[in-house]
mmCIF file with all atom_site columns, C-alpha atoms in Angstrom:
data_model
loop_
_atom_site.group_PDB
_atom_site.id
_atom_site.type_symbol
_atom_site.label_atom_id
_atom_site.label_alt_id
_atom_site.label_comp_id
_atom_site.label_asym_id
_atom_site.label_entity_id
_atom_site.label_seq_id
_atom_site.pdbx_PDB_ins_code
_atom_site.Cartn_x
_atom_site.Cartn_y
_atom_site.Cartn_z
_atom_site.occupancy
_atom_site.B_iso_or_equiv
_atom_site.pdbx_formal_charge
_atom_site.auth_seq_id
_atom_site.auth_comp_id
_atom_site.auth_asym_id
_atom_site.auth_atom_id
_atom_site.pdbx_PDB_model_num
ATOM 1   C CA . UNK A 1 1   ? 21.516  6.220   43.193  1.00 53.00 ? 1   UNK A CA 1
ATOM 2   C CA . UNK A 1 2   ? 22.199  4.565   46.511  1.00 55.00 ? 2   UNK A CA 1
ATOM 3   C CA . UNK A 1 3   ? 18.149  3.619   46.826  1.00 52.00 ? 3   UNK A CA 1
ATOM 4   C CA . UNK A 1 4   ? 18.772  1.784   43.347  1.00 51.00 ? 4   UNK A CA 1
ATOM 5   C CA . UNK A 1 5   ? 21.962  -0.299  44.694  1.00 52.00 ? 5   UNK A CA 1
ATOM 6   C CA . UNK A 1 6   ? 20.101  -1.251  47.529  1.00 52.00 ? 6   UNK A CA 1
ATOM 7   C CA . UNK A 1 7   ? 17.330  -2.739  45.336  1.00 45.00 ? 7   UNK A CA 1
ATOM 8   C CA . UNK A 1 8   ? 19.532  -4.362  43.210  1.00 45.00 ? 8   UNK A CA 1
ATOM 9   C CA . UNK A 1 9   ? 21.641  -5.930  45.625  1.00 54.00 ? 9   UNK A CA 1
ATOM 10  C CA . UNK A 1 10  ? 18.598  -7.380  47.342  1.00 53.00 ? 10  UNK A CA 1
ATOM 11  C CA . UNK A 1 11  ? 17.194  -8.613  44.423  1.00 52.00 ? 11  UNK A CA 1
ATOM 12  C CA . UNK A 1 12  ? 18.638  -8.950  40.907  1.00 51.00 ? 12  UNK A CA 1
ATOM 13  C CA . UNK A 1 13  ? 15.532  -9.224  39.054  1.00 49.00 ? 13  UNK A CA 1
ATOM 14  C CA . UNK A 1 14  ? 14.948  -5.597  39.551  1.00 48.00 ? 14  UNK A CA 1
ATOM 15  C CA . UNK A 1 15  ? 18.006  -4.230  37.964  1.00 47.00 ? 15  UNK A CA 1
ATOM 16  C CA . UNK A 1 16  ? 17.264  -6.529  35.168  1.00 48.00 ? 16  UNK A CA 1
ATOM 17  C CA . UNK A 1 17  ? 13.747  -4.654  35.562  1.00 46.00 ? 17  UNK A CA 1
ATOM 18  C CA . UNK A 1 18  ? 15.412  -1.710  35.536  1.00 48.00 ? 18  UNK A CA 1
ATOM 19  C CA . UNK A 1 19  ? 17.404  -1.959  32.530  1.00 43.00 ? 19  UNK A CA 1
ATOM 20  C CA . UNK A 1 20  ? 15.083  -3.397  30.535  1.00 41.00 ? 20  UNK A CA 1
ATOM 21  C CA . UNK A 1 21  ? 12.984  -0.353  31.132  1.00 38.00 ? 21  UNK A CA 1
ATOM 22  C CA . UNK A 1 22  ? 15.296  2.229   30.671  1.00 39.00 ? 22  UNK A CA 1
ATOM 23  C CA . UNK A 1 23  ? 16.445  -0.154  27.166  1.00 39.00 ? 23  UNK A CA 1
ATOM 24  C CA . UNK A 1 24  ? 12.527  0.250   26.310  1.00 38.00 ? 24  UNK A CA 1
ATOM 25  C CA . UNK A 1 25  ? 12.256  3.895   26.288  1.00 43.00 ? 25  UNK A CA 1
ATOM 26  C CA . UNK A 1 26  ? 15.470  4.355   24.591  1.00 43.00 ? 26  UNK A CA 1
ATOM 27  C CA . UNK A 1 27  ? 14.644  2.460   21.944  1.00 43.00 ? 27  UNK A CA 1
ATOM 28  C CA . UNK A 1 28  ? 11.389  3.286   21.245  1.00 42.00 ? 28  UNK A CA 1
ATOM 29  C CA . UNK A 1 29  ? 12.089  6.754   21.060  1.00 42.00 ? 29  UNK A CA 1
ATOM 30  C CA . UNK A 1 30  ? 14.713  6.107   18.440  1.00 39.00 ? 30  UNK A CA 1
ATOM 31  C CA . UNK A 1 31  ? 11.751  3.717   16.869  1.00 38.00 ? 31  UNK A CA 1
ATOM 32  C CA . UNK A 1 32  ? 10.015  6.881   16.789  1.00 40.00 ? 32  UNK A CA 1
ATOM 33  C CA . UNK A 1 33  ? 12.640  9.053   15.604  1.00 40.00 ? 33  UNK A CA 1
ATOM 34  C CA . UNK A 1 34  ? 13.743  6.663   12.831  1.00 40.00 ? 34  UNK A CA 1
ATOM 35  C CA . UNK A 1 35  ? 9.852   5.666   11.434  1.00 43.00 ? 35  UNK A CA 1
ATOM 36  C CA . UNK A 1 36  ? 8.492   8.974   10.750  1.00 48.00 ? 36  UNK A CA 1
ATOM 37  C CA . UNK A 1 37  ? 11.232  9.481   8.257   1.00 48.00 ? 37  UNK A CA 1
ATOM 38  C CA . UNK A 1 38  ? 11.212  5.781   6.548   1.00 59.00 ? 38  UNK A CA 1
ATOM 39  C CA . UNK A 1 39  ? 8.259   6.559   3.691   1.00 61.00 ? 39  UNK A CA 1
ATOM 40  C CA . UNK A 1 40  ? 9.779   5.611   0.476   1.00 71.00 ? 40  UNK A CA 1
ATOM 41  C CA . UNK A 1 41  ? 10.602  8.247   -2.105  1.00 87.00 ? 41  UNK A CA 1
ATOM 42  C CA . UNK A 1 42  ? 8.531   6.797   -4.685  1.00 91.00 ? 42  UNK A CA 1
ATOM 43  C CA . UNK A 1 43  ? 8.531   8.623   -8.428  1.00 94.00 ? 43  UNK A CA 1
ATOM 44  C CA . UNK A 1 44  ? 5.135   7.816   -9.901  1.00 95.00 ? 44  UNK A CA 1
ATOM 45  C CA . UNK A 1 45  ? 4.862   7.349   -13.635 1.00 96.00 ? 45  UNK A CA 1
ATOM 46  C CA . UNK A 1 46  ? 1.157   7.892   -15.132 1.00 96.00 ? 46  UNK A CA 1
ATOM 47  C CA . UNK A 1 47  ? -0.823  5.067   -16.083 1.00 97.00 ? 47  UNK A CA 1
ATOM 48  C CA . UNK A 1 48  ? -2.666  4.686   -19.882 1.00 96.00 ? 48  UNK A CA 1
ATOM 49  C CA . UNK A 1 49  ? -5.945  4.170   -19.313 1.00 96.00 ? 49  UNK A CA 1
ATOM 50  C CA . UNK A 1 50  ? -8.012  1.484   -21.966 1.00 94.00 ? 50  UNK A CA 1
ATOM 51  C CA . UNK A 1 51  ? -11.284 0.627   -22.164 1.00 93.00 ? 51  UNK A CA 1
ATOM 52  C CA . UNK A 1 52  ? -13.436 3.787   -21.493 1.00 91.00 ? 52  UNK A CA 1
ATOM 53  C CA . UNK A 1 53  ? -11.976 4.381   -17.742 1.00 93.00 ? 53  UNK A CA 1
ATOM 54  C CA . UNK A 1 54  ? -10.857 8.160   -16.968 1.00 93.00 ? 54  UNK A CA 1
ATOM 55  C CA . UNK A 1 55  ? -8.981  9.919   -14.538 1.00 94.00 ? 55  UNK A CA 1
ATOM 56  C CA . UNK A 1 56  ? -11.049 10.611  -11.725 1.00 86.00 ? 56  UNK A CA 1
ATOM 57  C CA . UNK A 1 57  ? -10.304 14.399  -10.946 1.00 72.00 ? 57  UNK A CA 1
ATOM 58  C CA . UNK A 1 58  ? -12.297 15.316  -8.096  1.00 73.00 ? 58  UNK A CA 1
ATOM 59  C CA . UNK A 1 59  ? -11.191 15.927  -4.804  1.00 69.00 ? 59  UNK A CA 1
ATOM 60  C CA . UNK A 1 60  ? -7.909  16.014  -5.922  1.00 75.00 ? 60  UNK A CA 1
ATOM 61  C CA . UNK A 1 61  ? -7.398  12.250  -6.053  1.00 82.00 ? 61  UNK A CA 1
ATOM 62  C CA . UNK A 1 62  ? -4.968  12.026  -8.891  1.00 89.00 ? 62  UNK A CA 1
ATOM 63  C CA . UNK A 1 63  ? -4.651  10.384  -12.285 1.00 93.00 ? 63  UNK A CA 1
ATOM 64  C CA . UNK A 1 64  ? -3.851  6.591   -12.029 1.00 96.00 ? 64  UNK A CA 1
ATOM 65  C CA . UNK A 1 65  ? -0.073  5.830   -12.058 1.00 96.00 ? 65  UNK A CA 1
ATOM 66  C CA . UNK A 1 66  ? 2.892   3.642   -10.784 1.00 97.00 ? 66  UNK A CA 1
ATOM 67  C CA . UNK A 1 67  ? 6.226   4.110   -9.293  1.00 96.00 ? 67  UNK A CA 1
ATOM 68  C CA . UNK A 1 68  ? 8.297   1.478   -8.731  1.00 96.00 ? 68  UNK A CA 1
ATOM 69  C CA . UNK A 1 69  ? 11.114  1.960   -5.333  1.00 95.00 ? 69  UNK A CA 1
ATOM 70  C CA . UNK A 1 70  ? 13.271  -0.887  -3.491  1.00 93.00 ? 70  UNK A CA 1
ATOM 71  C CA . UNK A 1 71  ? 11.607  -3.885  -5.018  1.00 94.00 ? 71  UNK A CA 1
ATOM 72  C CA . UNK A 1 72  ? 8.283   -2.741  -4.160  1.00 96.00 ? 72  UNK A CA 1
ATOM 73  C CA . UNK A 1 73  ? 5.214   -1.729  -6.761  1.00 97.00 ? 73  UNK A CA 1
ATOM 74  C CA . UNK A 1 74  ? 2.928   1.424   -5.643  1.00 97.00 ? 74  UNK A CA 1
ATOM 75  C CA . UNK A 1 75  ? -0.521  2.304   -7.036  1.00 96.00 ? 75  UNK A CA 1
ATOM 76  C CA . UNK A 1 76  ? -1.990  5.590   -6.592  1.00 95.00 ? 76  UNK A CA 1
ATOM 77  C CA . UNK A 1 77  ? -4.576  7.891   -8.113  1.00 94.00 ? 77  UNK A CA 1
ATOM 78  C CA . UNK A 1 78  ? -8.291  7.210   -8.847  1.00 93.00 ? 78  UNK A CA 1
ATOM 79  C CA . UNK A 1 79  ? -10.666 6.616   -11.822 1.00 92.00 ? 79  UNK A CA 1
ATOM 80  C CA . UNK A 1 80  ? -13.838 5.996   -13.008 1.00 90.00 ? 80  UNK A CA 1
ATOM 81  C CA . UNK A 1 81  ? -15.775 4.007   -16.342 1.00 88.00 ? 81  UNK A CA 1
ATOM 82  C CA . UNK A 1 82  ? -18.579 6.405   -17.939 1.00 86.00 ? 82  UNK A CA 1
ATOM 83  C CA . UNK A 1 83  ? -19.915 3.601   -19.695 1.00 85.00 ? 83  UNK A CA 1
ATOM 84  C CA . UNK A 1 84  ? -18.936 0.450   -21.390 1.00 83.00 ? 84  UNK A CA 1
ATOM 85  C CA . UNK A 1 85  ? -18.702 -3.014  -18.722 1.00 84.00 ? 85  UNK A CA 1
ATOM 86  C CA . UNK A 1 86  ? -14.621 -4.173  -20.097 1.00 89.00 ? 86  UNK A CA 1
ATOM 87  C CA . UNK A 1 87  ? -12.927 -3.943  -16.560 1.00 91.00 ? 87  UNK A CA 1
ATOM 88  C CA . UNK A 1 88  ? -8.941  -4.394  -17.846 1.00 94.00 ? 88  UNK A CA 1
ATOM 89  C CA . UNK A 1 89  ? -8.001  -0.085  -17.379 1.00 95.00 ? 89  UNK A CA 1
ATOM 90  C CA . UNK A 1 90  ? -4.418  -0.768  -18.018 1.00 97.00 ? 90  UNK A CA 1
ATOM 91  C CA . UNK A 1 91  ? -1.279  -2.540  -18.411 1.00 98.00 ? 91  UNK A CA 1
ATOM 92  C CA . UNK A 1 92  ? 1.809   -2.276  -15.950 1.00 98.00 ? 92  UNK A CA 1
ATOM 93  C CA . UNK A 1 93  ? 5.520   -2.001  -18.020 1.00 97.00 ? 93  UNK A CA 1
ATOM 94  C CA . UNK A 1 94  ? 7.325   -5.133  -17.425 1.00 95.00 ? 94  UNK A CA 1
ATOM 95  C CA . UNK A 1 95  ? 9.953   -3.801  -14.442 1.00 94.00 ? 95  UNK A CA 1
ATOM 96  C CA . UNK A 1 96  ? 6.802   -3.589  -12.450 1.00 97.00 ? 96  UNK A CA 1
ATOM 97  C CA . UNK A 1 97  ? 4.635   -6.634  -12.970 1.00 96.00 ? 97  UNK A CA 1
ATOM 98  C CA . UNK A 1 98  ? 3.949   -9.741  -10.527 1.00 97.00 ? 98  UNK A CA 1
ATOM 99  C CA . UNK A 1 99  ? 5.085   -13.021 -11.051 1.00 96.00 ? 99  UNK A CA 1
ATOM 100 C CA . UNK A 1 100 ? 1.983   -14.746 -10.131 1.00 96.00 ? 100 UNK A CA 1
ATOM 101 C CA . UNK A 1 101 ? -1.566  -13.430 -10.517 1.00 97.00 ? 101 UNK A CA 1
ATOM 102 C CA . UNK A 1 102 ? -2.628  -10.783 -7.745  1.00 97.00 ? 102 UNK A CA 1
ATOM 103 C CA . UNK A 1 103 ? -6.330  -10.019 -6.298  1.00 96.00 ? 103 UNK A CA 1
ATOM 104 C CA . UNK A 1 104 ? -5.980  -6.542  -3.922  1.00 95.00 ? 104 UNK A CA 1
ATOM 105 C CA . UNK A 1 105 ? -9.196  -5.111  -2.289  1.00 92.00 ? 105 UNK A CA 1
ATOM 106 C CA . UNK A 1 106 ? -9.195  -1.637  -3.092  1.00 91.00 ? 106 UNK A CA 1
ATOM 107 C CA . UNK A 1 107 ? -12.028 1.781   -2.319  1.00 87.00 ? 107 UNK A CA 1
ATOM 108 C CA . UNK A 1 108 ? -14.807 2.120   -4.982  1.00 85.00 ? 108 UNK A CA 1
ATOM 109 C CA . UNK A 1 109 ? -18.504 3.098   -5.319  1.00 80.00 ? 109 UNK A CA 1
ATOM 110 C CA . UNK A 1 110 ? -19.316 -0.251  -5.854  1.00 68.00 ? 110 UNK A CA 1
ATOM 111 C CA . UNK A 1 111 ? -22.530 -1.674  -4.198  1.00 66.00 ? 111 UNK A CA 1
ATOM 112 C CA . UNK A 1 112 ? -20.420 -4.718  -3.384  1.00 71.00 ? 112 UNK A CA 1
ATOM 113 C CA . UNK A 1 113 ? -16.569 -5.510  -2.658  1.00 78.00 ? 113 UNK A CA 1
ATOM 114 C CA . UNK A 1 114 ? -14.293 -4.023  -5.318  1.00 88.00 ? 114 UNK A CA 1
ATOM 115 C CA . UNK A 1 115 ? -10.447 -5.407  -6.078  1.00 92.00 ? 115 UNK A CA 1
ATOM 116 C CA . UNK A 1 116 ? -8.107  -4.848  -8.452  1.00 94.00 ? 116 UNK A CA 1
ATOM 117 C CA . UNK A 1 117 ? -6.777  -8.135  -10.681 1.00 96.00 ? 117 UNK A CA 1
ATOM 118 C CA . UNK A 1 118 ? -2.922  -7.684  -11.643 1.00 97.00 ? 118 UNK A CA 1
ATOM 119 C CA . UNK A 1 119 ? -2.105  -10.366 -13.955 1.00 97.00 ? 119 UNK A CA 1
ATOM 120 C CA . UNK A 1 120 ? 1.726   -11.590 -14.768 1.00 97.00 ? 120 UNK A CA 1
ATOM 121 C CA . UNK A 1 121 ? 1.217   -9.812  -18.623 1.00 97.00 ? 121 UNK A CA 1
ATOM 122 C CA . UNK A 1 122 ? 0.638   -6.809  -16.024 1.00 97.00 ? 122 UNK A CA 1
ATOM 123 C CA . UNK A 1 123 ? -2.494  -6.560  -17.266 1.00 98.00 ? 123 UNK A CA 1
ATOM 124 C CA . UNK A 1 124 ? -5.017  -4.683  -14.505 1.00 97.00 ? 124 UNK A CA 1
ATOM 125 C CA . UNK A 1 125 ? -8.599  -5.444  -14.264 1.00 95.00 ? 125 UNK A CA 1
ATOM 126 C CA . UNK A 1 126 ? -11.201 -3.742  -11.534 1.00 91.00 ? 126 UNK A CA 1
ATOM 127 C CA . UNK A 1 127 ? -13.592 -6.698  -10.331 1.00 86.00 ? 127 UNK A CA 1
ATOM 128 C CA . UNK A 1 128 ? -16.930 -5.897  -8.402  1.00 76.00 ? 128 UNK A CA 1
ATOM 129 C CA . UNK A 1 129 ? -20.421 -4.903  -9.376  1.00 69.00 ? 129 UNK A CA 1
ATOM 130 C CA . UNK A 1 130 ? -21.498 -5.061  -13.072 1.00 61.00 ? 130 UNK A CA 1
ATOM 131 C CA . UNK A 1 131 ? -21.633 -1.259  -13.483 1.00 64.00 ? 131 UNK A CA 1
ATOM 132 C CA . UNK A 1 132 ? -19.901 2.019   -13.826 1.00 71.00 ? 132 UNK A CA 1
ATOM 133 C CA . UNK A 1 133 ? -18.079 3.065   -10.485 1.00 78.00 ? 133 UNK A CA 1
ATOM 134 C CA . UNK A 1 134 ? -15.322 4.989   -9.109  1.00 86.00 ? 134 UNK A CA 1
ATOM 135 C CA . UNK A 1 135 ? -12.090 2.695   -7.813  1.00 89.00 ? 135 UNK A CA 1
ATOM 136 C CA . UNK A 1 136 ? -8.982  4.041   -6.260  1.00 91.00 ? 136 UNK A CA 1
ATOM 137 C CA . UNK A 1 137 ? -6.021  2.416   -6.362  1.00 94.00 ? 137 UNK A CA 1
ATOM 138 C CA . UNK A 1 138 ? -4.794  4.537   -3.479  1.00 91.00 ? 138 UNK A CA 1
ATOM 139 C CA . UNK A 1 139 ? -2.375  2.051   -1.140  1.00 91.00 ? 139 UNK A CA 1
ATOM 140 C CA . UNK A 1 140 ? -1.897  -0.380  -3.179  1.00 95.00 ? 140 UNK A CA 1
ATOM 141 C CA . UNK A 1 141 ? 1.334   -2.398  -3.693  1.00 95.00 ? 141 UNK A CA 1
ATOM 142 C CA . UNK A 1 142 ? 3.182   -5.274  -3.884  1.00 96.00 ? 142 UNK A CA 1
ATOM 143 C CA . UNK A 1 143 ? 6.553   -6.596  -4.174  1.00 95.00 ? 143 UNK A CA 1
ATOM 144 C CA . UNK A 1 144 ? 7.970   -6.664  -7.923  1.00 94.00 ? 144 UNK A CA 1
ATOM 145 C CA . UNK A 1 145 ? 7.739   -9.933  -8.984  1.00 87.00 ? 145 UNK A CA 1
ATOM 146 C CA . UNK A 1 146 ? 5.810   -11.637 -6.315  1.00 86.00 ? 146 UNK A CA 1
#
């Protein structure tokens, strides 16, 4: 402790060194400690699927559905169109719908970019490729009413 008076009294930019290192492991460990328990508790509510697209039930990727938690929309599950080309799959309730339109990249089979259209009537469109393809909605969200 003497060694670190010594230092400081010579020079007071390396107590302020100091400090500001033992402040930066302090706080990131309660960074740490305080992120890895911060996921939202999000209550998903299934999704009714139009137009031909179906729950995609392999690999245990879900059945398309919603949950709404602190102002913030979630998307989750996958699904897939058999046949038919109509790419609106469904229609978000109105306590979870943007105010403006949104365009979200999202995963799909697609030979090209895939994204999913959320319009202010919360209607939800998949836009890429002209044919039938898986699209997960996995990550997706957005602030209600943005």
């Amino acid at each position: 402790m003497a060694r670190i008076r010594s230092l400081v009294r010579q020079s007071p930019a390396v107590g302020i060194s100091i400090l500001a290192l033992v402040f930066s492991i302090g706080g990131g460990a309660g960074y740490a400690a305080t992120s890895a328990h911060s996921s939202p508790k999000v209550a998903f509510h299934k999704l009714t699927l139009k137009n031909g697209w179906k729950p995609q039930t392999a690999n245990s990727v879900g059945a398309p559905a919603y949950g709404v938690s602190s102002g913030v929309v979630y998307l989750t599950g996958g699904m897939h169109q058999p046949s038919g080309a109509n790419r609106k799959f469904a229609v978000l309730p109105a306590g979870a719908r943007p105010k403006h339109e949104l365009w979200i990249g999202v995963f799909s089979e697609a030979t090209t970019s895939a994204f999913v259209e959320i319009l202010p009537s919360g209607a939800m469109f998949i836009g890429g490729d002209n044919r039938q393809f898986f699209a997960s909605l996995a990550g997706v969200s957005f602030p209600v009413g943005s």
